[in-house]
Structure formats: C-alpha cells, structure tokens
PDB file of C-alpha atoms in Angstrom:
ATOM      1  CA  UNK A 123      75.512 120.162 144.375  1.00 50.00           C
ATOM      2  CA  UNK A 124      78.435 117.827 145.337  1.00 58.00           C
ATOM      3  CA  UNK A 125      78.411 114.128 144.559  1.00 70.00           C
ATOM      4  CA  UNK A 126      80.655 111.245 144.324  1.00 80.00           C
ATOM      5  CA  UNK A 127      79.883 110.904 140.467  1.00 92.00           C
ATOM      6  CA  UNK A 128      79.583 114.523 139.349  1.00 97.00           C
ATOM      7  CA  UNK A 129      78.056 115.144 136.068  1.00 98.00           C
ATOM      8  CA  UNK A 130      80.549 117.522 133.937  1.00 98.00           C
ATOM      9  CA  UNK A 131      79.141 118.959 130.510  1.00 98.00           C
ATOM     10  CA  UNK A 132      82.054 119.482 128.312  1.00 98.00           C
ATOM     11  CA  UNK A 133      81.249 121.836 125.070  1.00 98.00           C
ATOM     12  CA  UNK A 134      84.377 121.864 122.808  1.00 98.00           C
ATOM     13  CA  UNK A 135      86.259 120.364 119.591  1.00 97.00           C
ATOM     14  CA  UNK A 136      87.076 117.050 118.511  1.00 97.00           C
ATOM     15  CA  UNK A 137      90.253 117.055 116.021  1.00 96.00           C
ATOM     16  CA  UNK A 138      92.118 113.956 114.759  1.00 95.00           C
ATOM     17  CA  UNK A 139      95.552 114.330 115.082  1.00 88.00           C
ATOM     18  CA  UNK A 140      97.740 113.104 111.817  1.00 90.00           C
ATOM     19  CA  UNK A 141     101.356 113.209 112.954  1.00 87.00           C
ATOM     20  CA  UNK A 142     104.622 112.664 110.954  1.00 89.00           C
ATOM     21  CA  UNK A 143     108.017 112.526 112.706  1.00 88.00           C
ATOM     22  CA  UNK A 144     110.911 114.137 110.749  1.00 90.00           C
ATOM     23  CA  UNK A 145     114.624 114.853 111.291  1.00 91.00           C
ATOM     24  CA  UNK A 146     114.180 118.458 110.836  1.00 90.00           C
ATOM     25  CA  UNK A 147     111.174 120.707 109.941  1.00 89.00           C
ATOM     26  CA  UNK A 148     111.076 121.578 106.259  1.00 91.00           C
ATOM     27  CA  UNK A 149     111.661 125.209 105.115  1.00 89.00           C
ATOM     28  CA  UNK A 150     109.158 126.693 102.771  1.00 91.00           C
ATOM     29  CA  UNK A 151     109.075 124.942  99.438  1.00 93.00           C
ATOM     30  CA  UNK A 152     111.022 121.794 100.710  1.00 92.00           C
ATOM     31  CA  UNK A 153     109.987 118.186 101.176  1.00 93.00           C
ATOM     32  CA  UNK A 154     111.355 116.234 104.052  1.00 91.00           C
ATOM     33  CA  UNK A 155     110.971 112.387 104.039  1.00 92.00           C
ATOM     34  CA  UNK A 156     109.465 111.587 107.388  1.00 90.00           C
ATOM     35  CA  UNK A 157     109.835 108.305 109.471  1.00 87.00           C
ATOM     36  CA  UNK A 158     106.685 107.221 111.361  1.00 88.00           C
ATOM     37  CA  UNK A 159     103.291 108.229 110.871  1.00 91.00           C
ATOM     38  CA  UNK A 160     100.569 108.019 113.490  1.00 86.00           C
ATOM     39  CA  UNK A 161      96.793 109.026 113.781  1.00 90.00           C
ATOM     40  CA  UNK A 162      95.082 109.556 117.166  1.00 90.00           C
ATOM     41  CA  UNK A 163      92.229 111.439 118.760  1.00 94.00           C
ATOM     42  CA  UNK A 164      92.454 114.986 119.955  1.00 92.00           C
ATOM     43  CA  UNK A 165      90.818 118.281 120.432  1.00 94.00           C
ATOM     44  CA  UNK A 166      90.727 120.069 123.948  1.00 95.00           C
ATOM     45  CA  UNK A 167      87.126 119.544 124.594  1.00 97.00           C
ATOM     46  CA  UNK A 168      87.194 115.527 123.768  1.00 97.00           C
ATOM     47  CA  UNK A 169      90.360 115.253 125.598  1.00 96.00           C
ATOM     48  CA  UNK A 170      89.155 116.970 128.502  1.00 98.00           C
ATOM     49  CA  UNK A 171      85.867 114.902 128.476  1.00 98.00           C
ATOM     50  CA  UNK A 172      87.708 111.752 128.456  1.00 98.00           C
ATOM     51  CA  UNK A 173      89.784 113.066 131.380  1.00 98.00           C
ATOM     52  CA  UNK A 174      86.765 113.595 133.288  1.00 98.00           C
ATOM     53  CA  UNK A 175      85.300 109.981 132.570  1.00 98.00           C
ATOM     54  CA  UNK A 176      88.620 108.223 133.759  1.00 98.00           C
ATOM     55  CA  UNK A 177      88.555 110.480 137.061  1.00 98.00           C
ATOM     56  CA  UNK A 178      84.833 109.127 137.873  1.00 96.00           C
ATOM     57  CA  UNK A 179      82.694 111.782 136.488  1.00 98.00           C
ATOM     58  CA  UNK A 180      79.629 111.295 134.223  1.00 98.00           C
ATOM     59  CA  UNK A 181      81.061 113.271 131.361  1.00 98.00           C
ATOM     60  CA  UNK A 182      79.032 114.622 128.453  1.00 98.00           C
ATOM     61  CA  UNK A 183      80.397 115.928 125.158  1.00 98.00           C
ATOM     62  CA  UNK A 184      78.706 118.571 123.138  1.00 98.00           C
ATOM     63  CA  UNK A 185      80.379 119.394 119.864  1.00 98.00           C
ATOM     64  CA  UNK A 186      80.347 118.640 116.068  1.00 98.00           C
ATOM     65  CA  UNK A 187      81.990 116.052 114.047  1.00 98.00           C
ATOM     66  CA  UNK A 188      81.890 115.256 110.229  1.00 97.00           C
ATOM     67  CA  UNK A 189      80.328 112.068 108.515  1.00 97.00           C
ATOM     68  CA  UNK A 190      83.720 110.360 107.803  1.00 96.00           C
ATOM     69  CA  UNK A 191      86.268 107.876 109.322  1.00 96.00           C
ATOM     70  CA  UNK A 192      87.534 110.323 111.847  1.00 97.00           C
ATOM     71  CA  UNK A 193      83.944 110.930 113.093  1.00 97.00           C
ATOM     72  CA  UNK A 194      83.574 107.250 113.513  1.00 97.00           C
ATOM     73  CA  UNK A 195      86.958 107.062 115.354  1.00 96.00           C
ATOM     74  CA  UNK A 196      85.439 109.778 117.459  1.00 97.00           C
ATOM     75  CA  UNK A 197      82.312 108.087 118.513  1.00 98.00           C
ATOM     76  CA  UNK A 198      84.287 104.868 119.029  1.00 97.00           C
ATOM     77  CA  UNK A 199      86.631 106.681 121.599  1.00 98.00           C
ATOM     78  CA  UNK A 200      83.848 108.372 123.518  1.00 98.00           C
ATOM     79  CA  UNK A 201      81.718 104.847 123.695  1.00 98.00           C
ATOM     80  CA  UNK A 202      85.047 102.950 125.029  1.00 98.00           C
ATOM     81  CA  UNK A 203      85.752 105.652 127.521  1.00 98.00           C
ATOM     82  CA  UNK A 204      82.108 105.936 128.769  1.00 97.00           C
ATOM     83  CA  UNK A 205      81.621 109.426 127.330  1.00 98.00           C
ATOM     84  CA  UNK A 206      77.929 110.437 126.834  1.00 98.00           C
ATOM     85  CA  UNK A 207      78.064 112.133 123.267  1.00 97.00           C
ATOM     86  CA  UNK A 208      74.068 112.145 122.397  1.00 97.00           C
ATOM     87  CA  UNK A 209      74.574 115.928 122.151  1.00 97.00           C
ATOM     88  CA  UNK A 210      77.138 115.717 119.538  1.00 98.00           C
ATOM     89  CA  UNK A 211      75.716 116.531 115.942  1.00 98.00           C
ATOM     90  CA  UNK A 212      77.098 115.514 112.750  1.00 97.00           C
ATOM     91  CA  UNK A 213      77.850 117.747 109.718  1.00 96.00           C
ATOM     92  CA  UNK A 214      77.415 115.937 106.495  1.00 94.00           C
ATOM     93  CA  UNK A 215      78.917 118.427 104.398  1.00 94.00           C
ATOM     94  CA  UNK A 216      82.415 119.316 105.944  1.00 96.00           C
ATOM     95  CA  UNK A 217      84.869 116.999 107.461  1.00 97.00           C
ATOM     96  CA  UNK A 218      85.732 116.240 111.319  1.00 98.00           C
ATOM     97  CA  UNK A 219      88.399 118.464 112.480  1.00 97.00           C
ATOM     98  CA  UNK A 220      91.925 117.522 111.799  1.00 95.00           C
ATOM     99  CA  UNK A 221      95.457 118.780 113.055  1.00 87.00           C
ATOM    100  CA  UNK A 222      98.459 117.942 110.908  1.00 89.00           C
ATOM    101  CA  UNK A 223     101.591 117.573 112.979  1.00 85.00           C
ATOM    102  CA  UNK A 224     105.071 117.536 111.877  1.00 86.00           C
ATOM    103  CA  UNK A 225     107.481 116.710 114.759  1.00 83.00           C
ATOM    104  CA  UNK A 226     111.041 116.270 115.253  1.00 84.00           C
ATOM    105  CA  UNK A 227     112.832 113.679 117.436  1.00 79.00           C
ATOM    106  CA  UNK A 228     113.780 116.578 119.785  1.00 73.00           C
ATOM    107  CA  UNK A 229     110.256 117.645 120.372  1.00 68.00           C
ATOM    108  CA  UNK A 230     110.196 120.707 118.013  1.00 77.00           C
ATOM    109  CA  UNK A 231     106.938 120.953 116.056  1.00 77.00           C
ATOM    110  CA  UNK A 232     104.882 122.344 113.259  1.00 81.00           C
ATOM    111  CA  UNK A 233     101.076 122.029 113.455  1.00 82.00           C
ATOM    112  CA  UNK A 234      98.360 123.225 110.995  1.00 86.00           C
ATOM    113  CA  UNK A 235      94.747 122.525 112.125  1.00 86.00           C
ATOM    114  CA  UNK A 236      91.571 122.488 109.574  1.00 93.00           C
ATOM    115  CA  UNK A 237      88.797 122.893 112.039  1.00 94.00           C
ATOM    116  CA  UNK A 238      86.278 121.451 109.496  1.00 96.00           C
ATOM    117  CA  UNK A 239      82.875 120.659 111.341  1.00 97.00           C
ATOM    118  CA  UNK A 240      84.279 122.485 114.734  1.00 97.00           C
ATOM    119  CA  UNK A 241      83.692 125.733 112.679  1.00 95.00           C
ATOM    120  CA  UNK A 242      80.086 124.909 111.548  1.00 96.00           C
ATOM    121  CA  UNK A 243      79.339 124.375 115.613  1.00 97.00           C
ATOM    122  CA  UNK A 244      77.103 127.286 116.470  1.00 97.00           C
ATOM    123  CA  UNK A 245      75.313 128.815 119.910  1.00 98.00           C
ATOM    124  CA  UNK A 246      72.182 127.254 118.110  1.00 98.00           C
ATOM    125  CA  UNK A 247      73.813 123.724 118.421  1.00 98.00           C
ATOM    126  CA  UNK A 248      74.501 124.700 122.101  1.00 98.00           C
ATOM    127  CA  UNK A 249      70.929 125.825 122.577  1.00 98.00           C
ATOM    128  CA  UNK A 250      69.581 122.553 121.381  1.00 98.00           C
ATOM    129  CA  UNK A 251      71.793 120.599 123.943  1.00 98.00           C
ATOM    130  CA  UNK A 252      70.701 123.187 126.919  1.00 98.00           C
ATOM    131  CA  UNK A 253      69.177 120.440 128.902  1.00 98.00           C
ATOM    132  CA  UNK A 254      72.722 118.525 128.667  1.00 97.00           C
ATOM    133  CA  UNK A 255      74.107 121.589 130.501  1.00 98.00           C
ATOM    134  CA  UNK A 256      71.596 123.027 132.944  1.00 98.00           C
ATOM    135  CA  UNK A 257      71.505 119.388 134.620  1.00 98.00           C
ATOM    136  CA  UNK A 258      75.110 119.219 134.943  1.00 98.00           C
ATOM    137  CA  UNK A 259      77.429 119.994 138.147  1.00 98.00           C
ATOM    138  CA  UNK A 260      79.923 121.827 136.046  1.00 98.00           C
ATOM    139  CA  UNK A 261      80.369 122.843 132.670  1.00 98.00           C
ATOM    140  CA  UNK A 262      83.685 122.844 131.134  1.00 98.00           C
ATOM    141  CA  UNK A 263      84.734 124.626 127.770  1.00 98.00           C
ATOM    142  CA  UNK A 264      87.814 125.881 125.891  1.00 97.00           C
ATOM    143  CA  UNK A 265      88.473 128.083 122.712  1.00 96.00           C
ATOM    144  CA  UNK A 266      88.678 125.683 119.988  1.00 95.00           C
ATOM    145  CA  UNK A 267      85.509 126.761 119.002  1.00 96.00           C
ATOM    146  CA  UNK A 268      84.115 129.889 118.128  1.00 96.00           C
ATOM    147  CA  UNK A 269      83.496 132.386 120.878  1.00 97.00           C
ATOM    148  CA  UNK A 270      79.652 132.433 120.331  1.00 97.00           C
ATOM    149  CA  UNK A 271      78.785 128.816 121.491  1.00 98.00           C
ATOM    150  CA  UNK A 272      81.188 129.540 124.234  1.00 98.00           C
ATOM    151  CA  UNK A 273      79.490 132.260 125.429  1.00 98.00           C
ATOM    152  CA  UNK A 274      76.099 130.559 125.080  1.00 98.00           C
ATOM    153  CA  UNK A 275      77.344 127.485 127.005  1.00 98.00           C
ATOM    154  CA  UNK A 276      78.259 129.814 129.882  1.00 98.00           C
ATOM    155  CA  UNK A 277      75.218 132.027 129.861  1.00 98.00           C
ATOM    156  CA  UNK A 278      72.953 128.598 130.104  1.00 98.00           C
ATOM    157  CA  UNK A 279      75.282 127.347 132.878  1.00 98.00           C
ATOM    158  CA  UNK A 280      75.027 130.426 134.927  1.00 97.00           C
ATOM    159  CA  UNK A 281      71.422 130.665 134.326  1.00 97.00           C
ATOM    160  CA  UNK A 282      71.020 127.463 136.106  1.00 98.00           C
ATOM    161  CA  UNK A 283      73.532 127.463 138.784  1.00 97.00           C
ATOM    162  CA  UNK A 284      76.212 125.301 137.087  1.00 98.00           C
ATOM    163  CA  UNK A 285      79.598 126.240 137.950  1.00 98.00           C
ATOM    164  CA  UNK A 286      81.559 127.328 134.902  1.00 98.00           C
ATOM    165  CA  UNK A 287      85.328 126.362 133.966  1.00 98.00           C
ATOM    166  CA  UNK A 288      86.916 128.051 131.099  1.00 98.00           C
ATOM    167  CA  UNK A 289      90.231 126.854 129.600  1.00 98.00           C
ATOM    168  CA  UNK A 290      90.925 129.767 127.420  1.00 97.00           C
ATOM    169  CA  UNK A 291      93.274 127.719 125.203  1.00 93.00           C
ATOM    170  CA  UNK A 292      94.416 128.050 122.566  1.00 92.00           C
ATOM    171  CA  UNK A 293      95.069 131.874 123.506  1.00 91.00           C
ATOM    172  CA  UNK A 294      92.850 134.642 122.283  1.00 92.00           C
ATOM    173  CA  UNK A 295      91.519 138.022 123.278  1.00 93.00           C
ATOM    174  CA  UNK A 296      88.394 137.666 125.363  1.00 96.00           C
ATOM    175  CA  UNK A 297      85.699 140.290 126.422  1.00 95.00           C
ATOM    176  CA  UNK A 298      84.986 141.340 129.930  1.00 95.00           C
ATOM    177  CA  UNK A 299      81.552 140.391 129.292  1.00 96.00           C
ATOM    178  CA  UNK A 300      82.647 136.947 128.851  1.00 97.00           C
ATOM    179  CA  UNK A 301      84.784 136.568 131.488  1.00 97.00           C
ATOM    180  CA  UNK A 302      82.234 137.712 134.223  1.00 97.00           C
ATOM    181  CA  UNK A 303      80.330 134.553 133.229  1.00 98.00           C
ATOM    182  CA  UNK A 304      83.454 132.350 134.347  1.00 98.00           C
ATOM    183  CA  UNK A 305      83.673 130.753 137.867  1.00 98.00           C
ATOM    184  CA  UNK A 306      87.000 129.376 137.291  1.00 98.00           C
ATOM    185  CA  UNK A 307      89.352 130.557 134.637  1.00 98.00           C
ATOM    186  CA  UNK A 308      92.258 127.935 134.270  1.00 98.00           C
ATOM    187  CA  UNK A 309      95.063 129.528 131.760  1.00 97.00           C
ATOM    188  CA  UNK A 310      98.668 128.835 131.567  1.00 94.00           C
ATOM    189  CA  UNK A 311     100.917 131.848 131.352  1.00 94.00           C
ATOM    190  CA  UNK A 312     100.993 132.182 127.691  1.00 93.00           C
ATOM    191  CA  UNK A 313      96.985 132.448 127.709  1.00 96.00           C
ATOM    192  CA  UNK A 314      97.129 134.594 130.937  1.00 96.00           C
ATOM    193  CA  UNK A 315      99.575 137.116 129.487  1.00 96.00           C
ATOM    194  CA  UNK A 316      97.027 137.700 126.347  1.00 96.00           C
ATOM    195  CA  UNK A 317      94.335 138.207 128.550  1.00 97.00           C
ATOM    196  CA  UNK A 318      96.202 140.812 130.693  1.00 95.00           C
ATOM    197  CA  UNK A 319      97.232 142.723 127.595  1.00 94.00           C
ATOM    198  CA  UNK A 320     101.154 141.450 127.860  1.00 94.00           C
ATOM    199  CA  UNK A 321     103.437 140.432 125.008  1.00 92.00           C
ATOM    200  CA  UNK A 322     103.862 136.522 124.869  1.00 89.00           C
ATOM    201  CA  UNK A 323     107.634 137.358 126.007  1.00 90.00           C
ATOM    202  CA  UNK A 324     107.140 139.666 128.633  1.00 93.00           C
ATOM    203  CA  UNK A 325     108.186 138.610 132.088  1.00 93.00           C
ATOM    204  CA  UNK A 326     105.503 139.033 134.638  1.00 94.00           C
ATOM    205  CA  UNK A 327     105.379 137.707 138.143  1.00 94.00           C
ATOM    206  CA  UNK A 328     102.858 134.926 138.358  1.00 94.00           C
ATOM    207  CA  UNK A 329     101.191 136.549 141.289  1.00 95.00           C
ATOM    208  CA  UNK A 330     100.731 139.895 139.289  1.00 95.00           C
ATOM    209  CA  UNK A 331      99.569 138.077 136.237  1.00 95.00           C
ATOM    210  CA  UNK A 332      96.797 136.124 138.204  1.00 95.00           C
ATOM    211  CA  UNK A 333      95.735 139.253 139.789  1.00 95.00           C
ATOM    212  CA  UNK A 334      95.442 141.347 136.750  1.00 96.00           C
ATOM    213  CA  UNK A 335      93.329 138.424 134.994  1.00 96.00           C
ATOM    214  CA  UNK A 336      91.025 138.084 137.996  1.00 96.00           C
ATOM    215  CA  UNK A 337      90.424 141.662 137.864  1.00 95.00           C
ATOM    216  CA  UNK A 338      88.858 141.442 134.381  1.00 96.00           C
ATOM    217  CA  UNK A 339      86.044 139.524 135.963  1.00 96.00           C
ATOM    218  CA  UNK A 340      86.377 135.951 136.575  1.00 97.00           C
ATOM    219  CA  UNK A 341      85.340 134.616 140.223  1.00 96.00           C
ATOM    220  CA  UNK A 342      88.765 132.715 140.460  1.00 97.00           C
ATOM    221  CA  UNK A 343      92.146 132.461 138.223  1.00 97.00           C
ATOM    222  CA  UNK A 344      93.865 128.882 138.589  1.00 97.00           C
ATOM    223  CA  UNK A 345      97.271 129.738 136.922  1.00 97.00           C
ATOM    224  CA  UNK A 346      99.180 126.687 135.862  1.00 95.00           C
ATOM    225  CA  UNK A 347     102.811 127.183 135.532  1.00 93.00           C
ATOM    226  CA  UNK A 348     104.158 124.248 134.160  1.00 87.00           C
ATOM    227  CA  UNK A 349     107.367 122.867 136.589  1.00 85.00           C
ATOM    228  CA  UNK A 350     106.403 125.722 138.837  1.00 87.00           C
ATOM    229  CA  UNK A 351     103.139 124.356 139.908  1.00 90.00           C
ATOM    230  CA  UNK A 352      99.773 125.999 140.175  1.00 92.00           C
ATOM    231  CA  UNK A 353      98.615 129.440 141.636  1.00 94.00           C
ATOM    232  CA  UNK A 354      95.258 129.695 142.834  1.00 95.00           C
ATOM    233  CA  UNK A 355      93.682 133.352 142.757  1.00 91.00           C
ATOM    234  CA  UNK A 356      90.573 134.274 144.328  1.00 86.00           C
ATOM    235  CA  UNK A 357      90.150 136.421 147.612  1.00 77.00           C
ATOM    236  CA  UNK A 358      93.788 135.243 148.663  1.00 79.00           C
ATOM    237  CA  UNK A 359      96.313 133.494 146.505  1.00 86.00           C
ATOM    238  CA  UNK A 360      97.895 130.149 147.050  1.00 85.00           C
ATOM    239  CA  UNK A 361     100.595 128.402 145.508  1.00 89.00           C
ATOM    240  CA  UNK A 362     101.104 124.704 144.944  1.00 82.00           C
ATOM    241  CA  UNK A 363     104.204 123.167 143.537  1.00 80.00           C
ATOM    242  CA  UNK A 364     104.144 120.877 140.745  1.00 79.00           C
ATOM    243  CA  UNK A 365     104.001 117.002 141.091  1.00 79.00           C
ATOM    244  CA  UNK A 366     107.162 115.282 141.342  1.00 77.00           C
ATOM    245  CA  UNK A 367     107.396 113.046 138.380  1.00 80.00           C
ATOM    246  CA  UNK A 368     109.623 111.903 135.587  1.00 77.00           C
ATOM    247  CA  UNK A 369     108.734 114.032 132.461  1.00 76.00           C
ATOM    248  CA  UNK A 370     108.292 112.283 129.078  1.00 76.00           C
ATOM    249  CA  UNK A 371     105.596 114.268 127.247  1.00 75.00           C
ATOM    250  CA  UNK A 372     103.732 117.226 128.288  1.00 75.00           C
ATOM    251  CA  UNK A 373     101.226 117.181 125.604  1.00 78.00           C
ATOM    252  CA  UNK A 374      98.420 115.968 127.707  1.00 84.00           C
ATOM    253  CA  UNK A 375      98.616 117.808 130.932  1.00 89.00           C
ATOM    254  CA  UNK A 376      96.508 121.019 130.562  1.00 92.00           C
ATOM    255  CA  UNK A 377      93.567 118.724 129.489  1.00 95.00           C
ATOM    256  CA  UNK A 378      94.089 116.335 132.353  1.00 96.00           C
ATOM    257  CA  UNK A 379      94.276 119.269 134.740  1.00 97.00           C
ATOM    258  CA  UNK A 380      91.214 120.764 133.381  1.00 98.00           C
ATOM    259  CA  UNK A 381      89.326 117.637 133.496  1.00 98.00           C
ATOM    260  CA  UNK A 382      90.393 116.621 137.118  1.00 98.00           C
ATOM    261  CA  UNK A 383      89.717 120.179 138.383  1.00 98.00           C
ATOM    262  CA  UNK A 384      86.254 120.250 137.104  1.00 98.00           C
ATOM    263  CA  UNK A 385      85.656 116.816 138.374  1.00 98.00           C
ATOM    264  CA  UNK A 386      86.529 117.592 141.865  1.00 97.00           C
ATOM    265  CA  UNK A 387      84.683 120.944 141.867  1.00 97.00           C
ATOM    266  CA  UNK A 388      81.626 119.016 141.159  1.00 97.00           C
ATOM    267  CA  UNK A 389      82.349 116.585 143.976  1.00 97.00           C
ATOM    268  CA  UNK A 390      82.276 119.523 146.202  1.00 96.00           C
ATOM    269  CA  UNK A 391      86.061 120.043 146.727  1.00 96.00           C
ATOM    270  CA  UNK A 392      87.435 123.535 147.691  1.00 95.00           C
ATOM    271  CA  UNK A 393      89.449 125.209 144.780  1.00 95.00           C
ATOM    272  CA  UNK A 394      92.633 124.534 146.350  1.00 95.00           C
ATOM    273  CA  UNK A 395      91.789 120.871 147.007  1.00 95.00           C
ATOM    274  CA  UNK A 396      90.683 120.439 143.478  1.00 96.00           C
ATOM    275  CA  UNK A 397      93.735 122.366 142.031  1.00 96.00           C
ATOM    276  CA  UNK A 398      96.096 119.722 144.250  1.00 95.00           C
ATOM    277  CA  UNK A 399      94.097 116.925 142.853  1.00 96.00           C
ATOM    278  CA  UNK A 400      94.339 118.248 139.337  1.00 96.00           C
ATOM    279  CA  UNK A 401      98.004 119.112 139.720  1.00 94.00           C
ATOM    280  CA  UNK A 402      98.599 115.384 140.379  1.00 95.00           C
ATOM    281  CA  UNK A 403      96.731 114.109 137.392  1.00 95.00           C
ATOM    282  CA  UNK A 404      98.477 116.308 135.413  1.00 94.00           C
ATOM    283  CA  UNK A 405     101.654 115.049 136.587  1.00 93.00           C
ATOM    284  CA  UNK A 406     100.940 111.522 135.885  1.00 94.00           C
ATOM    285  CA  UNK A 407      99.752 112.641 132.178  1.00 91.00           C
ATOM    286  CA  UNK A 408     103.579 113.609 131.765  1.00 87.00           C
ATOM    287  CA  UNK A 409     104.924 110.207 132.321  1.00 85.00           C
ATOM    288  CA  UNK A 410     103.340 108.770 129.040  1.00 83.00           C
ATOM    289  CA  UNK A 411     103.382 109.629 125.513  1.00 79.00           C
ATOM    290  CA  UNK A 412     100.323 111.089 123.607  1.00 82.00           C
ATOM    291  CA  UNK A 413      97.364 112.360 124.970  1.00 87.00           C
ATOM    292  CA  UNK A 414      94.744 109.826 125.451  1.00 92.00           C
ATOM    293  CA  UNK A 415      97.151 106.800 126.500  1.00 91.00           C
ATOM    294  CA  UNK A 416      98.544 109.264 129.273  1.00 90.00           C
ATOM    295  CA  UNK A 417      95.235 110.519 130.888  1.00 96.00           C
ATOM    296  CA  UNK A 418      95.166 108.715 134.548  1.00 95.00           C
ATOM    297  CA  UNK A 419      92.710 107.069 136.161  1.00 96.00           C
ATOM    298  CA  UNK A 420      90.958 108.132 139.493  1.00 96.00           C
ATOM    299  CA  UNK A 421      92.881 105.217 141.132  1.00 95.00           C
ATOM    300  CA  UNK A 422      96.184 106.148 139.448  1.00 94.00           C
ATOM    301  CA  UNK A 423      95.632 109.871 140.812  1.00 94.00           C
ATOM    302  CA  UNK A 424      94.664 108.767 144.331  1.00 93.00           C
ATOM    303  CA  UNK A 425      97.596 106.171 144.639  1.00 92.00           C
ATOM    304  CA  UNK A 426     100.114 109.031 143.519  1.00 88.00           C
ATOM    305  CA  UNK A 427      98.880 111.682 146.060  1.00 80.00           C
TER     306      UNK A 427
END
C-alpha cells in the first residue's frame, strides 16, 4: 500500500570501518607507514537503512552487533538518523563487524572484513523480528550476512505481500529458489555477471546481462551501470542515463540507490520512476566523501531533479 512515509525494513549488516591512508599498498611481509586514520560507520544494511530514513521513510534495521564501543557507535548513529533498531540483537560473545581498509591517495585499496556478530545473525533472529517485516511496505536486504537469514526475510515478506528488494552485494552465487522470492533485484554489472555465470572480466551487453539474470526468477532487474546509468528490465527494458554530477567518491552510491529505490516503491512509484529518483540520489552521494556524510536528504534529491 502506497504511503507518503513508507515503512522500509532493512535486514543486513553493520560494520565499523577502520581506514588508514598510505602512500602505496604494502606487499606481503612489508610494513608501510600510513598517514590519516579514520573510523566510521558502515555495512550495506545499515547504510541503506540510513539512506531510507533521510529520504523520508520510517526505516527499521534488523541485524546483530557486539557489546562493544563499535556497537555503541552503531546505536548512536541509528538514534541520530531516526532509524528504528528495536530488532537489532546484541552478541555478548563476539565483536561488532569491522572492515579494515588500507587506501592510497589515488583510491587503490585493500579491504579485510571481520564479520564478528554479523556471522552469528541467523534465520531465527529474523523469525523473531517477523512482525517488523510483515508490517512494512518494502523489505530491503543484501548479502553481507549469511544467505539463510536473507532467505527467511524474503519468505516472510512474500507471505505477507511485502515487496522484496535484494541488492546482491557482495557478489555471490545464488539459487533460483532464492531469486524467485525477489520482486526487485538490484545488482551492478559485476554482481549480475556472477549471477548469469560469466567471468568478471567478460564483455556482455547490459541488455543481455539483465535479460539473463531476469530469466533466473526475479520479477524485475534494476541493473546499475555506474556512469552509464541504469537499466530497468521487466516486461520491457528501459535505460536511464546517469545523473550529471561532479564525482568525488563513489563509495556510497550503491547504498544511496538501493535505499532510495525502496523508499519510492513504498510510496507507490513505478519502477522507472523509482529508478529515476534513485539515480539522482546515487549521483548526489558521489559528490561527497565517505558514505554516511554523502547520503542525501529528500529535499536535496528533489532539488536536483
């Protein structure tokens, strides 16, 4: 049911990002002295919940954190952004997920993720939060958690007529059974190639790629193409050009896009309309550094359209 303030339930991961800038990436066995050190909130699930809240949704986050200072940082972020985290469980034995990021000045990076409490997030935790999902307008989830809780969330949403949106990131192989529970699949080209059985460096026309992924079961594929825009594949195919912006950092673009798409679907917009709004939100997210500071508000997106 369409509403001006849709409810978006997000099932996914929170990871605290720990970033060191270096003149160059070290080789095995080498120590390189870094320059700047930064800590910041991350995790696709949490990022997308914040994106949805800033764009006017009642956002609910369902996940798992540790009983540590990074877990406290997560709850402070959600409280500040107006994200409902009542269904987030706290793991007293394992740490909050962290991402260790080494990045050069020209943007080359090496990332190591220690999932911590995210690895202990199970389908049972999703079942306990079923009320948060079944009373939402849209369910949004990703693949930084195990596939079992993802599948459980999709099943609950489908059973209760809640639209399901899956951002299949990071790239993984998925079963046809899982994909048939997805109303809107939102991959980038790398993720779509994985789902269609291509090598990451294969050259495949976007229309072909979207069609092959679509044939595996999702009702719709919204293929994001970076500077080449967005391809919406359902009964027919629609291509939308990318937003014209000055790009500084693309890190948060995908999360901005997915959060925006879910919000607009909850508001009753068509897929093409929702993708157009999301394209603008993603473009704006590229104009600032880091993820959370770059996620735009609804007023900013509407002013840029």
